[in-house]
Each structure stands twice: as structure tokens, then as C-alpha cells.
Short mmCIF file of C-alpha atoms in Angstrom, two decimals:
data_model
loop_
_atom_site.label_atom_id
_atom_site.label_comp_id
_atom_site.label_asym_id
_atom_site.label_seq_id
_atom_site.Cartn_x
_atom_site.Cartn_y
_atom_site.Cartn_z
CA MET I 121 -4.42 2.49 -29.69
CA ARG I 122 -4.89 -0.02 -26.61
CA LYS I 123 -1.07 0.65 -25.62
CA LEU I 124 -1.94 4.42 -25.74
CA VAL I 125 -5.05 4.01 -23.61
CA ILE I 126 -3.17 1.91 -20.97
CA ALA I 127 -0.37 4.56 -20.94
CA LEU I 128 -2.74 7.35 -20.40
CA GLY I 129 -4.47 5.36 -17.53
CA SER I 130 -0.97 4.92 -15.91
CA VAL I 131 -0.31 8.61 -16.24
CA ILE I 132 -3.65 9.51 -14.59
CA ALA I 133 -2.99 7.06 -11.97
CA LEU I 134 0.29 8.73 -11.23
CA THR I 135 -1.00 12.21 -11.22
CA SER I 136 -3.76 11.27 -8.72
CA THR I 137 -1.26 11.61 -6.01
CA ALA I 138 1.02 14.26 -7.47
CA GLY I 139 1.29 17.14 -5.25
CA PHE I 140 -0.44 15.21 -2.42
CA ALA I 141 1.47 15.52 0.80
CA ALA I 142 0.60 12.45 2.86
CA ASP I 143 -0.45 12.88 6.52
CA GLU I 144 1.92 10.74 8.54
CA ASP I 145 -0.14 10.83 11.66
CA ALA I 146 -3.32 9.90 9.86
CA ALA I 147 -1.29 7.09 8.25
CA MET I 148 0.18 5.78 11.36
CA GLY I 149 -3.23 6.03 13.05
CA LEU I 150 -4.83 3.91 10.45
CA LEU I 151 -2.04 1.47 10.54
CA ARG I 152 -2.43 0.95 14.12
CA LYS I 153 -6.34 0.88 13.96
CA SER I 154 -5.93 -1.97 11.33
CA LYS I 155 -3.13 -3.65 13.31
CA CYS I 156 -0.81 -3.70 10.27
CA LEU I 157 2.16 -3.03 12.66
CA ASN I 158 1.90 -6.51 13.94
CA CYS I 159 3.39 -7.75 10.75
CA HIS I 160 5.07 -4.57 9.38
CA ALA I 161 7.32 -1.91 10.44
CA VAL I 162 8.52 1.21 8.85
CA GLU I 163 12.20 0.40 8.78
CA SER I 164 12.70 -3.48 9.56
CA LYS I 165 11.22 -6.51 8.30
CA LYS I 166 8.95 -8.45 10.55
CA ASP I 167 6.59 -11.15 9.25
CA GLY I 168 5.85 -8.74 6.25
CA PRO I 169 8.11 -6.34 4.42
CA ALA I 170 9.23 -2.98 5.94
CA TYR I 171 7.17 -0.22 4.39
CA ARG I 172 10.48 1.54 3.37
CA GLU I 173 11.22 -1.73 1.49
CA VAL I 174 7.65 -1.72 -0.15
CA ALA I 175 8.42 2.01 -1.11
CA THR I 176 11.81 1.13 -2.74
CA LYS I 177 10.28 -1.89 -4.64
CA TYR I 178 7.60 0.40 -6.31
CA ARG I 179 9.50 3.61 -6.66
CA GLY I 180 8.88 4.86 -10.33
CA LYS I 181 6.27 2.23 -11.35
CA ALA I 182 3.11 3.53 -12.67
CA GLU I 183 0.86 0.75 -11.16
CA ALA I 184 2.41 1.27 -7.61
CA GLU I 185 -0.60 2.86 -6.07
CA ASP I 186 -3.10 0.82 -7.75
CA LYS I 187 -1.35 -2.36 -6.57
CA LEU I 188 -1.06 -1.22 -2.95
CA VAL I 189 -4.55 -0.21 -2.84
CA LYS I 190 -5.62 -3.52 -4.06
CA HIS I 191 -3.36 -5.38 -1.86
CA ILE I 192 -4.74 -3.47 1.30
CA THR I 193 -8.53 -3.46 0.43
CA VAL I 194 -9.18 -6.84 -1.43
CA PRO I 195 -8.99 -10.13 0.43
CA ASN I 196 -5.73 -11.88 -0.67
CA LYS I 197 -3.29 -14.38 0.76
CA VAL I 198 0.46 -13.78 1.62
CA LYS I 199 3.26 -16.17 2.42
CA ILE I 200 4.60 -16.17 6.06
CA ASP I 201 7.20 -18.66 7.01
CA GLY I 202 6.38 -20.78 3.88
CA ARG I 203 2.62 -21.11 4.67
CA GLU I 204 -0.18 -19.03 2.82
CA GLU I 205 -2.18 -16.91 5.29
CA PRO I 206 -4.98 -14.35 4.70
CA HIS I 207 -3.67 -10.89 4.56
CA GLN I 208 -5.89 -8.56 6.73
CA MET I 209 -7.72 -5.67 4.87
CA VAL I 210 -7.13 -2.19 6.13
CA LYS I 211 -9.98 -0.96 8.43
CA SER I 212 -11.24 1.79 6.37
CA LYS I 213 -13.68 2.26 3.36
CA ASP I 214 -12.94 5.94 2.94
CA PRO I 215 -10.87 6.24 -0.31
CA GLU I 216 -9.03 9.39 1.18
CA GLU I 217 -7.66 7.64 4.04
CA ILE I 218 -6.61 4.79 1.88
CA ARG I 219 -4.96 7.12 -0.54
CA ASN I 220 -3.21 9.02 2.28
CA LEU I 221 -1.83 5.59 3.65
CA VAL I 222 -0.59 4.31 0.29
CA SER I 223 0.88 7.73 -0.60
CA TRP I 224 2.61 7.90 2.76
CA ILE I 225 4.06 4.42 2.25
CA LEU I 226 5.23 5.34 -1.25
CA SER I 227 6.88 8.57 -0.01
CA LEU I 228 9.32 6.74 2.42
#
């Protein structure tokens, strides 16, 4: 029964963005506002991975949206040049803005 509940939760998480067309301009605006582009780019690796690389890593994975939302909204650490540093949180508390950003990244 537990596996069924987990599986259904994954389906619900996936369908939460099904049919959702991400607004690229809004996503890029939030990336700029949050200074994400200091460490990330769409196509090329900087201190952090390219967003296209992130999309490829998570493509087809049920937990993708939840993991990315958590990564950008909850304080955590990342390794840069072998050192752990705090990862900045996205500068928004609006669930729709955050959903749009994550959906846009996953659409690449």
C-alpha cells in the first residue's frame, strides 16, 4: 500500500506541471533578480551546472520538480572548486513564480 501511495504522489507531482507552458521571460527575470546567472548559464557550465544539463539529468524523473523546488527554496550547500558554500535561494516566495522557473528549466 505504501508503494502505491508513493507512486500516486509521484504521478500527482508530475501532472502538476502537465500542460503548463513555462514563461521564459518571467523565468529569466527571476534568474536575474535572484543572481542565479552569476553561477549558472543556460547552455554552458560556470561554477554551477548549465540549466540544460540540469534538465537532462532530471528528464523523466518523477521527483524532478520537487527536488529542484527544494534546491532553490531551502538553504543548502553546494561544492564549488572542492569547497562547500551556501547555495543562494531564489528571490521569490510566490509558488507560481517558482513553479514557472522550475518548469522552464525542466523544459530545456
